[in-house]
Tab-separated table of C-alpha atoms in Angstrom:
chain	number	residue	atom	x	y	z
Q	1	MET	CA	-30.076	-17.353	50.729
Q	2	ARG	CA	-28.627	-20.845	51.169
Q	3	LYS	CA	-31.260	-22.251	48.733
Q	4	MET	CA	-30.308	-19.683	46.141
Q	5	ILE	CA	-26.649	-20.419	46.500
Q	6	ALA	CA	-27.216	-24.157	46.361
Q	7	SER	CA	-29.380	-23.743	43.285
Q	8	SER	CA	-26.637	-21.640	41.527
Q	9	VAL	CA	-24.116	-24.478	42.234
Q	10	ILE	CA	-26.418	-27.188	41.044
Q	11	LEU	CA	-27.271	-25.190	37.920
Q	12	GLY	CA	-23.431	-24.604	37.262
Q	13	ALA	CA	-22.759	-28.267	37.704
Q	14	LEU	CA	-25.461	-29.335	35.377
Q	15	THR	CA	-24.622	-26.893	32.599
Q	16	GLY	CA	-20.982	-27.948	32.684
Q	17	GLY	CA	-19.896	-24.659	34.249
Q	18	CYS	CA	-19.729	-21.289	32.703
Q	19	LEU	CA	-16.571	-19.896	31.021
Q	20	ALA	CA	-15.169	-16.461	31.431
Q	21	GLN	CA	-15.713	-14.322	28.273
Q	22	THR	CA	-14.520	-11.197	26.618
Q	23	THR	CA	-15.586	-9.201	23.576
Q	24	ASP	CA	-12.625	-10.487	21.700
Q	25	ASP	CA	-13.421	-14.224	22.562
Q	26	PRO	CA	-13.611	-16.097	19.166
Q	27	SER	CA	-17.024	-17.718	20.022
Q	28	ILE	CA	-18.588	-14.279	20.764
Q	29	THR	CA	-17.090	-12.794	17.664
Q	30	ALA	CA	-18.401	-15.767	15.541
Q	31	CYS	CA	-21.928	-15.570	17.126
Q	32	LYS	CA	-22.057	-11.778	16.622
Q	33	SER	CA	-20.939	-11.814	12.913
Q	34	THR	CA	-23.113	-14.602	11.752
Q	35	GLY	CA	-26.053	-13.418	13.787
Q	36	LEU	CA	-25.722	-9.902	12.326
Q	37	LEU	CA	-25.529	-11.311	8.776
Q	38	ALA	CA	-28.598	-13.391	9.409
Q	39	LEU	CA	-30.537	-10.632	10.790
Q	40	GLN	CA	-29.493	-8.229	7.966
Q	41	GLU	CA	-30.755	-10.767	5.367
Q	42	LYS	CA	-34.294	-10.524	6.907
Q	43	SER	CA	-34.300	-6.724	7.600
Q	44	LYS	CA	-32.050	-4.215	5.636
Q	45	ASP	CA	-32.592	-1.507	8.375
Q	46	ILE	CA	-30.558	-3.552	11.035
Q	47	SER	CA	-27.185	-1.766	11.266
Q	48	ASP	CA	-25.440	-3.413	14.276
Q	49	LEU	CA	-25.612	-6.050	16.883
Q	50	VAL	CA	-24.340	-5.231	20.365
Q	51	ILE	CA	-23.861	-8.142	22.733
Q	52	ASP	CA	-24.389	-7.324	26.394
Q	53	MET	CA	-21.283	-9.146	27.872
Q	54	GLU	CA	-22.592	-8.880	31.333
Q	55	SER	CA	-25.463	-11.116	30.387
Q	56	VAL	CA	-23.432	-13.787	28.439
Q	57	ALA	CA	-23.020	-17.286	29.686
Q	58	MET	CA	-20.794	-19.766	27.642
Q	59	SER	CA	-20.970	-23.482	28.412
Q	60	LYS	CA	-18.879	-26.220	26.922
Q	61	ALA	CA	-21.095	-28.924	25.405
Q	62	ASP	CA	-20.589	-32.574	24.474
Q	63	THR	CA	-23.768	-33.302	22.560
Q	64	SER	CA	-25.156	-33.407	19.186
Q	65	VAL	CA	-28.230	-32.579	17.041
Q	66	GLU	CA	-28.953	-35.411	14.838
Q	67	ASP	CA	-25.378	-36.293	13.853
Q	68	VAL	CA	-23.973	-32.701	14.191
Q	69	PRO	CA	-21.612	-32.253	17.230
Q	70	VAL	CA	-22.375	-29.182	19.524
Q	71	LYS	CA	-19.353	-28.052	21.399
Q	72	MET	CA	-20.361	-24.664	22.838
Q	73	VAL	CA	-23.581	-23.070	23.882
Q	74	VAL	CA	-23.639	-19.235	24.233
Q	75	LEU	CA	-26.614	-17.507	25.841
Q	76	GLY	CA	-27.289	-13.825	26.654
Q	77	GLU	CA	-28.837	-10.576	25.639
Q	78	ALA	CA	-28.108	-8.457	22.509
Q	79	TYR	CA	-29.255	-5.133	21.303
Q	80	ILE	CA	-30.319	-5.042	17.774
Q	81	ALA	CA	-29.527	-1.580	16.219
Q	82	ARG	CA	-32.103	-0.546	13.547
Q	83	ASN	CA	-30.992	2.495	11.544
Q	84	GLY	CA	-28.352	3.167	14.234
Q	85	LYS	CA	-30.773	3.130	17.104
Q	86	THR	CA	-31.099	0.324	19.732
Q	87	GLY	CA	-34.103	-0.504	21.835
Q	88	THR	CA	-34.617	-3.145	24.375
Q	89	PRO	CA	-32.493	-6.158	24.418
Q	90	ASP	CA	-33.425	-9.474	22.827
Q	91	ARG	CA	-32.300	-12.824	24.149
Q	92	PHE	CA	-30.026	-15.006	21.946
Q	93	VAL	CA	-28.777	-18.565	21.801
Q	94	CYS	CA	-25.772	-19.435	19.748
Q	95	LEU	CA	-24.723	-23.015	19.145
Q	96	LEU	CA	-21.113	-23.760	18.032
Q	97	GLY	CA	-19.719	-26.988	16.481
Q	98	ASP	CA	-16.327	-28.306	15.729
Q	99	LYS	CA	-13.643	-25.618	15.113
Q	100	GLY	CA	-15.963	-22.886	16.412
Q	101	LYS	CA	-18.218	-23.074	13.518
Q	102	VAL	CA	-21.658	-21.455	14.308
Q	103	LEU	CA	-24.460	-23.909	13.801
Q	104	LEU	CA	-27.406	-21.728	15.012
Q	105	THR	CA	-27.928	-18.197	16.291
Q	106	PHE	CA	-31.568	-17.541	17.485
Q	107	PHE	CA	-32.914	-14.203	18.728
Q	108	THR	CA	-36.234	-13.612	20.612
Q	109	ALA	CA	-37.935	-10.783	22.164
Q	110	LYS	CA	-38.231	-10.903	25.918
């Protein structure tokens, strides 16, 4: 048990700490809306994107990709609704830059 707690503390310190989040958090809203649009461009049968808020971890970042600053990383699980029906959750990563601009939203099956 001690090892698990110590690992959690170390992981939290290394990632810059996680922030509390709600469904109305601007970062979550931005990731969801741009992610849904990107998914719908690839497949017209996608009708909604439901983010599992219990799985979401948000970490402030102070890094860059090439010369593009990354200010926030959002990780979690999302249910992709196809024709109104959801299946198993997919994992997602969302990178946000200056002023909350979504730089990347990536989905992958477990």
